[in-house]
Coordinates of C-alpha atoms in Angstrom, one line a residue:
X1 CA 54.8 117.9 113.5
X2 CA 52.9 121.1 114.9
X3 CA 53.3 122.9 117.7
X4 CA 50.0 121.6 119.3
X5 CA 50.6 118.1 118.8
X6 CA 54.4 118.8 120.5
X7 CA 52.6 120.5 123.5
X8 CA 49.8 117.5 123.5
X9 CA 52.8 115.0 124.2
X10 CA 54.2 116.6 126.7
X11 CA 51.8 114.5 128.9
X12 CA 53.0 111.5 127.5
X13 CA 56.5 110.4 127.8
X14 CA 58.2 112.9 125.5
X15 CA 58.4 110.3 122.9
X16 CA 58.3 113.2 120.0
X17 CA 61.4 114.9 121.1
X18 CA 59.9 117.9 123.2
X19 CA 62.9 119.9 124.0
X20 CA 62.3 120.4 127.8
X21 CA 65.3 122.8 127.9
X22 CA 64.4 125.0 125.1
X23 CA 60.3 125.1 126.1
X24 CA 62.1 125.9 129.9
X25 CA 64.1 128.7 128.6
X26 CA 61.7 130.2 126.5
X27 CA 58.8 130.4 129.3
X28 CA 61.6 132.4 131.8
X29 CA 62.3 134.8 128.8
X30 CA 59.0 135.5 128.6
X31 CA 58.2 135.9 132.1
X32 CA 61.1 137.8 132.5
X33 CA 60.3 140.1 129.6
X34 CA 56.5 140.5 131.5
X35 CA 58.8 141.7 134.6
X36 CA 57.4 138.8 136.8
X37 CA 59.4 136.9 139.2
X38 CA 59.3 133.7 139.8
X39 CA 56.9 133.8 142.5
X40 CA 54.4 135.9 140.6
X41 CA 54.1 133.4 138.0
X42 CA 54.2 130.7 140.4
X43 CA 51.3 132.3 142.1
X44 CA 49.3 133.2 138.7
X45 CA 49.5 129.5 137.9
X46 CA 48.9 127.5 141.1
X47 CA 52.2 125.9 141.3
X48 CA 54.9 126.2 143.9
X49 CA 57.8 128.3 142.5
X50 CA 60.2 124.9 143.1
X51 CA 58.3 123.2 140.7
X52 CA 58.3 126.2 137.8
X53 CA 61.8 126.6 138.5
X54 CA 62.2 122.8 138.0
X55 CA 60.3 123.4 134.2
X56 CA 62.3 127.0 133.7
X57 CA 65.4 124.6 133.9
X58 CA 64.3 121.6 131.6
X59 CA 64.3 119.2 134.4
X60 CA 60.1 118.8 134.5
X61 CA 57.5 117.9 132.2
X62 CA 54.5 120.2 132.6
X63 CA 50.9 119.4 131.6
X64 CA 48.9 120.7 128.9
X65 CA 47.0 122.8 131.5
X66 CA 49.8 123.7 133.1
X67 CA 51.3 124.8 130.0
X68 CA 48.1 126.7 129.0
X69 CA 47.7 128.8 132.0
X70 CA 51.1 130.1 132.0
X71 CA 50.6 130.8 127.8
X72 CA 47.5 132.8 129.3
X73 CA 49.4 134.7 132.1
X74 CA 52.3 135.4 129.6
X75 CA 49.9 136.9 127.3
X76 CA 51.0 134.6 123.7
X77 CA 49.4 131.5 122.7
X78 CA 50.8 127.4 123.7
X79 CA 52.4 127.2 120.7
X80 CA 54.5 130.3 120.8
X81 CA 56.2 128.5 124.1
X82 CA 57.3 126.0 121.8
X83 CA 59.0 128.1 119.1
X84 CA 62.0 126.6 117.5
X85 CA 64.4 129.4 117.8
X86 CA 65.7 130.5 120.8
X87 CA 63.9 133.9 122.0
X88 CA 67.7 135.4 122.3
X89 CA 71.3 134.7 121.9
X90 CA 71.8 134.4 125.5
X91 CA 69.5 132.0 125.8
X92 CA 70.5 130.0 122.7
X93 CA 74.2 129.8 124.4
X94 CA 72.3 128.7 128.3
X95 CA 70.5 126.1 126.3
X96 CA 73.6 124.5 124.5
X97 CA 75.7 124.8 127.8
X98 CA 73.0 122.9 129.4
X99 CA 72.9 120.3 126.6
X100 CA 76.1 119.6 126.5
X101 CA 76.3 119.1 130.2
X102 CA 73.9 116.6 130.6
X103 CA 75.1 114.9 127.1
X104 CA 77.5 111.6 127.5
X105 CA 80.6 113.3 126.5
X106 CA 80.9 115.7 129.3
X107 CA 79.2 113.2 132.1
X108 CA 82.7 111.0 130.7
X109 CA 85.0 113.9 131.7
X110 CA 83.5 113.5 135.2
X111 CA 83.6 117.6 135.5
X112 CA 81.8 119.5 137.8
X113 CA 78.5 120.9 136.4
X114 CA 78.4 124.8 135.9
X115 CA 75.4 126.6 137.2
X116 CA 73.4 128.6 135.3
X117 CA 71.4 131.0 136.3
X118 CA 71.3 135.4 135.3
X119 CA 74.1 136.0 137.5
X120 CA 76.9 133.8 135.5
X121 CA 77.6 136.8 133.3
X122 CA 77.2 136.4 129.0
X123 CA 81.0 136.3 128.6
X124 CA 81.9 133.5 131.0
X125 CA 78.9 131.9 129.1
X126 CA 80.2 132.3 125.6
X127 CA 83.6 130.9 126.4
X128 CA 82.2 128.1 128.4
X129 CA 80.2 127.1 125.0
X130 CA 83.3 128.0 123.0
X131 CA 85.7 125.9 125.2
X132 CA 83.1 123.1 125.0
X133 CA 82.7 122.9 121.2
X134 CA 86.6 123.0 121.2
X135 CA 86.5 119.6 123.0
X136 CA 84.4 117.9 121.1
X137 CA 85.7 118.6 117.8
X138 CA 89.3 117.7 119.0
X139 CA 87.6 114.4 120.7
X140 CA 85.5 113.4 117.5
X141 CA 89.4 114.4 115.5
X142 CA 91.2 111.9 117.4
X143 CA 88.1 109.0 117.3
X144 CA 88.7 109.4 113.3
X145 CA 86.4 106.8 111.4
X146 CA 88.4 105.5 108.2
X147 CA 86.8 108.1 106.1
X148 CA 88.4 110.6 108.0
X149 CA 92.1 109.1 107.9
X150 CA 91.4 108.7 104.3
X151 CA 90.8 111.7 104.2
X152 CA 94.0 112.9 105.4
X153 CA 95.8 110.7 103.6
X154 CA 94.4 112.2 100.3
X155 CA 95.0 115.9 101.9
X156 CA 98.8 114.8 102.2
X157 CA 99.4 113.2 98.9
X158 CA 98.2 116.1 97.6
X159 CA 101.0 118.2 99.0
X160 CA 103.4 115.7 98.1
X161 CA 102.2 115.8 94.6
X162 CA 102.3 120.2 94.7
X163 CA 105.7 119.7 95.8
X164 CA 106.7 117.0 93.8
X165 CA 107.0 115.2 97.0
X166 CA 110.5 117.0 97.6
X167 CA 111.1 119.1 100.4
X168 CA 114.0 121.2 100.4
X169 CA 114.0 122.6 104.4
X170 CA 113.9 118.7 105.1
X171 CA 116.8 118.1 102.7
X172 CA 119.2 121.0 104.5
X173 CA 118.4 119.5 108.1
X174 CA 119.4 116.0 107.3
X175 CA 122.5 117.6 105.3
X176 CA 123.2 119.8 108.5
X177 CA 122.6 116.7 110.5
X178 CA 125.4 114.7 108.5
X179 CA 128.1 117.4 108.6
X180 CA 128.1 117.5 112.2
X181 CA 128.6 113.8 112.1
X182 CA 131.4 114.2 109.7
X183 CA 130.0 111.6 107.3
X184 CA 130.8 112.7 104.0
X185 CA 131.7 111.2 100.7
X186 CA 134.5 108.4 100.9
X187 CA 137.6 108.1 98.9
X188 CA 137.7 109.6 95.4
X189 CA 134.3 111.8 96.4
X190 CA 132.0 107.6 96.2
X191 CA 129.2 107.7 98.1
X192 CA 129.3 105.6 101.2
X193 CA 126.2 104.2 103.2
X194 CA 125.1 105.3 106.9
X195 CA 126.9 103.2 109.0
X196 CA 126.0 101.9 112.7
X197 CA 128.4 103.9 113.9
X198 CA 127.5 107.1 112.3
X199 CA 124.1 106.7 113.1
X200 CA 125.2 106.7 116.9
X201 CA 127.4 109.4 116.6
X202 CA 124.1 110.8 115.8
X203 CA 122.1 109.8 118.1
X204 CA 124.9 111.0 120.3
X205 CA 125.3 114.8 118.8
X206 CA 121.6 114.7 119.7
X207 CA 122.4 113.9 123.4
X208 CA 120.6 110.6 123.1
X209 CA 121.9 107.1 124.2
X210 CA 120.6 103.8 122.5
X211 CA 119.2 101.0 124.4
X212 CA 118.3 97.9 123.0
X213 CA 115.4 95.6 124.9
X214 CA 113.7 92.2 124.4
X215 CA 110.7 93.9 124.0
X216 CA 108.9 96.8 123.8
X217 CA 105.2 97.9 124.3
X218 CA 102.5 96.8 122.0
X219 CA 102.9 98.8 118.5
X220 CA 105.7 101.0 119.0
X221 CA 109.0 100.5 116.7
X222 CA 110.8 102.4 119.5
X223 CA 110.2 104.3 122.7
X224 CA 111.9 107.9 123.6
X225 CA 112.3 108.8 127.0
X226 CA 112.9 112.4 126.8
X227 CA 113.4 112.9 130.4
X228 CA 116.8 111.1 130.4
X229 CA 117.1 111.3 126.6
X230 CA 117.1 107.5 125.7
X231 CA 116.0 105.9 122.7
X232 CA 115.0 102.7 123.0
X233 CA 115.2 99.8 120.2
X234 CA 113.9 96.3 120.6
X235 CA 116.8 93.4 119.9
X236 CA 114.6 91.9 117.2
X237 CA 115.6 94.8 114.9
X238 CA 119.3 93.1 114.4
X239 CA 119.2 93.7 110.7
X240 CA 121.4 96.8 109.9
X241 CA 118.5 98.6 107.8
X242 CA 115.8 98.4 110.4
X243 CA 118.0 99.1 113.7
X244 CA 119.4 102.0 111.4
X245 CA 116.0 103.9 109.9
X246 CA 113.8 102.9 113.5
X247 CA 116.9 105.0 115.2
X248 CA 116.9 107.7 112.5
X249 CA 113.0 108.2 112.7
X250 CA 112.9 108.4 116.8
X251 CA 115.6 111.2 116.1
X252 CA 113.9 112.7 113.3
X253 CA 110.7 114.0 115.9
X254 CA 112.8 115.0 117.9
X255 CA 114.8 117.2 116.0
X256 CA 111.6 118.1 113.6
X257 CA 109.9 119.6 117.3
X258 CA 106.8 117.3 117.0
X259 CA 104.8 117.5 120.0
X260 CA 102.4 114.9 120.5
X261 CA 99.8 115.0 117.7
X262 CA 95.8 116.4 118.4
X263 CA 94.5 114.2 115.5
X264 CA 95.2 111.8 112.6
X265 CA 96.1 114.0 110.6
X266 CA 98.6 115.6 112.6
X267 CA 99.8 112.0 113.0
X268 CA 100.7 111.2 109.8
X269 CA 101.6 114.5 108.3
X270 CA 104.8 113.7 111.9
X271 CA 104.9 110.5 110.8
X272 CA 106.0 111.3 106.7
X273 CA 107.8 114.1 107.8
X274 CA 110.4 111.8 110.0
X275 CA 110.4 109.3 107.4
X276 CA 111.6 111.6 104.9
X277 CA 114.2 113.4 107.3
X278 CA 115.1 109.6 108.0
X279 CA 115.5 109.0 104.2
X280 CA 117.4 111.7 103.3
X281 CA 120.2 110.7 106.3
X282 CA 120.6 107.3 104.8
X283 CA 120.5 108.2 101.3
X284 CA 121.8 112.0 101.6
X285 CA 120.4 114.5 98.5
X286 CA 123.9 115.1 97.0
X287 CA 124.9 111.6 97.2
X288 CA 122.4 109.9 95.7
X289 CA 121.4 112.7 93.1
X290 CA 124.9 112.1 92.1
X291 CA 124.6 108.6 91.6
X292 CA 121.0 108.5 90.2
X293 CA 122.7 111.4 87.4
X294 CA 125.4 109.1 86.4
X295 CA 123.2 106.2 86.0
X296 CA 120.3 108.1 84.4
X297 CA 123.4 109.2 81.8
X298 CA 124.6 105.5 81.0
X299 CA 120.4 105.1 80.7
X300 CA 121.2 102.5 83.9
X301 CA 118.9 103.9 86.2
X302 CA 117.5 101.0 88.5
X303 CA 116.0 101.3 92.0
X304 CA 117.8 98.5 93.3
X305 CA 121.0 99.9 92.4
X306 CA 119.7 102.3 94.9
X307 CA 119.3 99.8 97.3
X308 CA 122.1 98.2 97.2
X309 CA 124.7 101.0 97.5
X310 CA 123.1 103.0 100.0
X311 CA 122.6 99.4 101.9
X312 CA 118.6 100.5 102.8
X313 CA 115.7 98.3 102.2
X314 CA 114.2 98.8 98.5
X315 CA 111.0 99.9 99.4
X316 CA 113.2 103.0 101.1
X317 CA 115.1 103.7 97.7
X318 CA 111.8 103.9 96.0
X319 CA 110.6 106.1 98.1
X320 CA 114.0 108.6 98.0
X321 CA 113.9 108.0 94.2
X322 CA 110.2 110.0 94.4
X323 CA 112.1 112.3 96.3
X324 CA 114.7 113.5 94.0
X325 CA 113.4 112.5 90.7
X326 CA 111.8 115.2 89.3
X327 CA 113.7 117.7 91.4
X328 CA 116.7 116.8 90.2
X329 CA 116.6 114.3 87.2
X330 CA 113.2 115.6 85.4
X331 CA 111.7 112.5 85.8
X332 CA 107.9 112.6 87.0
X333 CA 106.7 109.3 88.4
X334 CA 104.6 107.2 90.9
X335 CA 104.9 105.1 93.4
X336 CA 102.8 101.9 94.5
X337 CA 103.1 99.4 97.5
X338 CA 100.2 97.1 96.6
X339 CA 98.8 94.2 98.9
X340 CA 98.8 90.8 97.4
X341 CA 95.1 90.8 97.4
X342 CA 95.1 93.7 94.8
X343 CA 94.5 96.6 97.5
X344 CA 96.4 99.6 97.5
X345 CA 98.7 100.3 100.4
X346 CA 100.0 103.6 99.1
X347 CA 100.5 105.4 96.6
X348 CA 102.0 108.7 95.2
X349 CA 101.9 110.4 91.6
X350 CA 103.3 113.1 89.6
X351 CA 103.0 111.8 86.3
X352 CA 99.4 111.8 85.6
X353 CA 98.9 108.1 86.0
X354 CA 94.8 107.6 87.4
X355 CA 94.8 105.2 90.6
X356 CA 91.1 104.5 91.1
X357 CA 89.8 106.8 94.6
X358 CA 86.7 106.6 96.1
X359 CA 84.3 109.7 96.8
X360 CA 86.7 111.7 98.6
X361 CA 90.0 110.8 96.4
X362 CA 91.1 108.6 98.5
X363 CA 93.2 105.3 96.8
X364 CA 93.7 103.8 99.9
X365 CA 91.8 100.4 100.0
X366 CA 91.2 100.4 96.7
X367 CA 91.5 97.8 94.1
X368 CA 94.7 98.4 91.9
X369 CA 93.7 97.0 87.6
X370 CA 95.2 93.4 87.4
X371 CA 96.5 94.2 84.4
X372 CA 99.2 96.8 85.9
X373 CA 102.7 95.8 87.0
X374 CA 101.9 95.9 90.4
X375 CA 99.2 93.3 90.2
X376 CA 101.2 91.4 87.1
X377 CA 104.6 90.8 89.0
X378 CA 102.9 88.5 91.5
X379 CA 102.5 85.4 89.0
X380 CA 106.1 86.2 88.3
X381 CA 108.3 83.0 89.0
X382 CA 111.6 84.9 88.7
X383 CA 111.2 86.8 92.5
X384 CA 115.0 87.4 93.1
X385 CA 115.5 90.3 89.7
X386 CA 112.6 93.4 89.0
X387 CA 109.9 92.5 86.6
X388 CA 109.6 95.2 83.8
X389 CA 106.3 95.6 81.9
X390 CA 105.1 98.3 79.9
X391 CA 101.1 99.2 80.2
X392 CA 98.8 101.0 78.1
X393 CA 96.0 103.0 79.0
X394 CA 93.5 105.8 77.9
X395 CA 96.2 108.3 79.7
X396 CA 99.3 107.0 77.5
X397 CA 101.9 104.3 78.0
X398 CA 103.4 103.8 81.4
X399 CA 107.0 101.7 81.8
X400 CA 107.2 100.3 85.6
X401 CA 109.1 98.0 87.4
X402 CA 108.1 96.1 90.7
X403 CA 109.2 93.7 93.5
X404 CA 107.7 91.6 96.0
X405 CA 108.5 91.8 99.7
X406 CA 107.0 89.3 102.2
X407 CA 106.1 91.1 105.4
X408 CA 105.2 89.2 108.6
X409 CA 101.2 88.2 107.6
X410 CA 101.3 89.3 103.8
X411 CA 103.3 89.6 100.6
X412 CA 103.0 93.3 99.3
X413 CA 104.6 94.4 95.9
X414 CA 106.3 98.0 95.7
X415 CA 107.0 99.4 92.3
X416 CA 108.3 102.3 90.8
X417 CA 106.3 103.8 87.3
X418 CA 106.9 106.3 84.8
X419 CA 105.6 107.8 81.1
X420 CA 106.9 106.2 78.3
X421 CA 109.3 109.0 77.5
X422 CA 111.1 108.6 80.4
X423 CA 111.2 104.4 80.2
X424 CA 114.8 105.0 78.0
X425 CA 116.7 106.2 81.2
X426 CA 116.4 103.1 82.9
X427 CA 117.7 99.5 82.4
X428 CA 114.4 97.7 82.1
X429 CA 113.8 99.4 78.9
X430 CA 113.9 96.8 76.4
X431 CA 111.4 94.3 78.9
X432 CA 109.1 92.5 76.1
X433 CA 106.0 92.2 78.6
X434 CA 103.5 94.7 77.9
X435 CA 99.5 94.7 78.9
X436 CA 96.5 97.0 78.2
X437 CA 94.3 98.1 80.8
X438 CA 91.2 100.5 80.6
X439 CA 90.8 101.3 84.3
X440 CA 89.6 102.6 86.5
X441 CA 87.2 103.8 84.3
X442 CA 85.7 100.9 82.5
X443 CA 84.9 97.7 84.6
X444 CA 84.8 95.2 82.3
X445 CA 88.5 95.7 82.1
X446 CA 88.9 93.9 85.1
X447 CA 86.4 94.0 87.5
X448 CA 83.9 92.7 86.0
X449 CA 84.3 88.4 85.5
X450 CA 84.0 88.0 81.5
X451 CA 81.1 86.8 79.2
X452 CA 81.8 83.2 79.4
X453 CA 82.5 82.9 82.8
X454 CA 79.1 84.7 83.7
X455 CA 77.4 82.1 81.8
X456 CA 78.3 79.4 83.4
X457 CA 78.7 80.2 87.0
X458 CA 76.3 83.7 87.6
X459 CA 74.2 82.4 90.7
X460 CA 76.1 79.4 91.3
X461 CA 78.8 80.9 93.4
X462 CA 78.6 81.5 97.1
X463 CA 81.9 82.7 98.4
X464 CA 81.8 83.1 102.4
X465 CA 83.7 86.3 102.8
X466 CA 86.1 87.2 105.5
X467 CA 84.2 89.6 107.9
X468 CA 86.6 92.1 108.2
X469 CA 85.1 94.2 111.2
X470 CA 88.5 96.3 112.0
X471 CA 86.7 98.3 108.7
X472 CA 83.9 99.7 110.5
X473 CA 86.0 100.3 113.7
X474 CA 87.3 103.6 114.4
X475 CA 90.7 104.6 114.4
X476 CA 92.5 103.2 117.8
X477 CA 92.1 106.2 120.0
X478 CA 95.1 108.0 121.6
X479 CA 97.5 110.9 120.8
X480 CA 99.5 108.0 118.8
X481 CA 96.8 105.6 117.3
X482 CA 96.4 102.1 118.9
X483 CA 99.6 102.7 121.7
X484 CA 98.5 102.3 125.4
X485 CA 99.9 104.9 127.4
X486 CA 100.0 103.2 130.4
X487 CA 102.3 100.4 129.2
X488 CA 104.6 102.5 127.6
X489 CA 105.0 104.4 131.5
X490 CA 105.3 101.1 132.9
X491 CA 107.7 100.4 130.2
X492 CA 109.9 103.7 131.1
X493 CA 109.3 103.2 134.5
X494 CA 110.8 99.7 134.4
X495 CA 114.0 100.7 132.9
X496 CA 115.0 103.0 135.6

C-alpha cells in the first residue's frame, strides 16, 4: 500500500493498519528537530496543544487536513510522516514501550503504566524494553505448543545419544548416595536390590520424613514440602517398585539443586535427570555392570533378568540397560516404548537404527513400521516371556526383544534393540521370527493399504475419527506443566 493511501484512511476507521503510535512519534521528532514546542505547532495548525499531544502520543486519529498542515509547517511532504522506520533509536525503543503497554500481555499483569515523555532518560528506557521482551519470551517458553516440547525432546535425545546416554557425575552421586546408606553388595560380593528400608534410610540422610496420604493433588506422583522437609507419597503406590522409584525421584531434585523450571525444556531436561539419578540408586553402576558382564559372557544377557534381580519394573531395566551398555559392555542400542496404536512414546538410539521424525526430528507421535518388534509383539499370544524377532532394513539387521505393559487407559510395548552383531550376547538369539521392513522411507512398506485392498474399498470407507483436541492445545501452563499451584498449597497447608 502507499503512503498516500495509509494517510487517506486515517479518516476512516484505521482499517489498513495506520500505526497511530509510530505516525505520533515521528510528527514530535520532527517538530522537535524544527525547535518548536508544542504550542507553536499547536498554534501553526489551528488545534489546541491537548489535542496534538493526544496525536504526538498515538491516542488520536488526525484528518487528512490536519495531517497536511502540519507536513506543511514541518517543512517534508504527508507521506514522509508516515515512514516506516523509526526517525531514531530513541524513538524506535518509546514506540515498542508504548506497544507493549497497551498490548494484552501487559494489561494481564495488571502493572502500572510507565510514562513516557523526554524526561524518562534513554537508559531507564532501554531496560524497560529489555525487561519487557524478557517477559514475553519466558511467558511464550512456558505456554509451549507441542512443536516446541517436541522440540526439546529432540534437543535431549540428542545429548543422550552424544553421550551415549551415560552420565558419569550422575553415576558418582547415586554411588556417593548409597555409601552413606551403607548399602553395598551382600554376601559373597551378589548384588542385592534397594530395599524399603534403605530407601528411607535415604530419605532420612537427606533430612526428609515420608508420609504417605489417600491422596494427593491432581498430577503429581508426590509432593515435597521443603519448609519442614517432607516427602509425601500417596497410599495407592503400595507396590514396592513405585513407592520405591516415586521416593528416589522427589530425592533426586532435591539433591540434583533443581529449582523450579522457566520452561519445558528446563522441565524435562529435571525431569530425565532425577529419573536417571533414581535409576542408578536402584540398580547401582557397579552392581549391575557386574551382572550384565557375567551374563553378556555366558551370551545370557536378558532385560528381564535385570528386572528381576534388581526387583524394578522392566521398563526401568531397559532404561539402565541404555545406560551402561555401551559404556561398559560395547553394546550400542535403542530403546522404544511404543503405544498400542503404533505411536511412539519414546525413544532413544545409539545404533544407527532410523525412527521416522517429523520436520524438526522429532519421533514423538510418530507412527513406529508394523513390521518392527515393537508393533509385531502385540499379536503375540504368549504375553508372560519376551518376544524375539530379528528385522531387516535398508540400514542392516536389527535383533530386538519387547514386552507389553498395560497402564491405566492403554497397553504400551517397551523393547530393547540392537545390530545384528551384537544379537549373539543375548538369550533370544536363536528366535526364528524375522520380518523385513523398508521404513520410514518407503510408504508402501506399511503405510500405504496394499493393491488389492485399494481396489476394492478406495472411496468406500468413511472412518469417523477421534477428535483429538488436547493436540492443538498448548502445553498446561505452570512452572510444572498441568499441576495447580493453589491445590498443592492447600494440600501442604492441610497437612500441618
Amino acid at each position: 500500500m502507499s503512503h498516500m493511501r495509509s494517510a487517506e484512511s486515517v479518516e476512516e476507521d484505521n482499517d489498513e493498519g495506520v500505526d497511530l503510535i509510530a505516525l505520533g512519534r515521528r510528527v514530535r521528532h520532527l517538530r522537535k528537530k524544527q525547535s518548536m514546542t508544542l504550542d507553536d505547532l499547536a498554534e501553526a495548525v489551528g488545534t489546541a496543544p491537548s489535542q496534538l499531544s493526544l496525536l504526538e502520543n498515538g491516542r488520536r486519529e488526525p484528518k487528512l487536513s490536519q495531517l497536511r498542515q502540519i507536513a506543511k509547517t514541518l517543512g517534508v511532504a504527508v507521506d514522509e510522516l508516515f515512514g516506516t522506520e523509526p526517525p531514531s533509536r530513541r524513538a524506535a525503543l518509546e514506540i515498542e514501550l508504548e506497544k507493549t503497554q497497551r498490548g494484552p500481555l501487559y494489561s494481564a499483569l495488571h502493572l502500572p503504566s510507565v510514562r513516557i515523555s523526554s524526561r524518562l532518560p534513554t537508559d531507564a528506557l532501554e531496560s524497560l524494553v529489555a525487561l519487557q521482551r524478557e517477559l514475553k519470551r519466558r511467558l511464550e517458553e512456558q505456554a509451549a505448543t507441542p512443536e516446541e516440547a517436541r522440540r526439546a525432546n529432540t534437543e535431549l535425545r540428542e545429548e543422550q545419544r552424544a553421550k551415549n546416554n551415560y552420565y558419569p557425575e550422575l553415576e558418582a552421586q547415586a554411588a556417593e548416595l548409597l555409601a552413606a546408606v551403607r548399602h553395598d553388595a551382600g554376601p559373597g560380593g551378589q548384588h542385592r536390590p534397594l530395599s524399603h528400608h534403605k530407601a528411607a534410610d535415604l530419605a532420612e540422610h537427606l533430612g526428609y520424613s515420608i508420609r504417605y496420604v489417600s491422596r494427593l493433588p491432581h498430577e503429581t506422583q508426590s509432593v515435597t514440602d521443603q519448609r519442614n522437609m517432607v516427602i509425601y507419597l500417596t497410599q495407592s503406590s503400595t507396590g514396592a517398585r513405585d513407592a520405591r522409584s516415586l521416593l528416589l525421584q522427589a530425592l533426586a531434585h532435591r539433591v540434583l539443586g533443581h529449582t523450579a523450571p522457566q520452561d519445558y525444556s528446563e522441565f524435562l531436561r529435571q525431569r530425565v535427570y532425577a529419573n536417571y539419578l533414581a535409576g542408578a540408586l536402584l540398580m547401582p553402576e557397579k552392581a549391575t555392570t557386574d551382572f550384565l558382564n557375567q551374563a553378556k559372557q555366558a551370551k545370557e544377557l536378558a532385560i528381564e533378568d535385570i528386572r528381576d534381580a534388581f526387583a524394578v519394573s522392566y521398563e526401568s531395566a531397559a532404561h539402565r540397560f541404555t545406560n551402561l551398555a555401551t559404556q561398559h559392555l560395547g553394546i550400542t542400542c535403542h530403546f522404544q516404548k511404543v503405544h498400542e496404536s503404533g505411536i511412539i512414546h519414546k525413544a532413544y538410539e545409539n545404533d544407527g537404527v532410523r525412527f521416522p521424525t517429523d520436520h524438526s526430528g522429532a519421533i514423538e507421535g510418530q507412527t513406529i513400521c508394523r513390521r518392527w518388534t515393537s508393533r509385531e509383539v502385540f499379536d503375540v499370544e504368549d504375553k508372560f516371556r519376551s518376544f524375539d524377532q530379528y528385522t531387516d532394513t535398508p540400514l542392516g539387521t536389527f535383533w530386538c526383544t519387547a514386552r507389553t505393559e498395560s497402564h491405566s487407559s492403554s497397553t504400551y510395548s517397551l523393547s530393547i534393540g540392537v545390530p545384528f552383531e551384537h544379537a549373539k550376547w543375548f538369550r533370544g538369539r536363536a528366535t526364528g521370527f524375522r520380518s523385513k521392513s523398508r521404513c520410514p522411507d518407503d510408504p508402501t512398506c506399511c503405510r500405504v493399504p496394499p493393491a488389492e485392498l485399494s481396489e476394492v474399498w478406495e472411496g468406500q470407507a468413511w472412518p469417523t475419527a477421534r477428535a483429538n483436541t488436547h493436540l492443538l492445545a498448548a502445553m498446561p501452563e505452570g512452572a510444572f506443566p498441568g499441576v495447580d499451584s493453589e491445590e498443592v498449597y492447600r494440600f501442604l497447608q492441610s497437612q500441618g
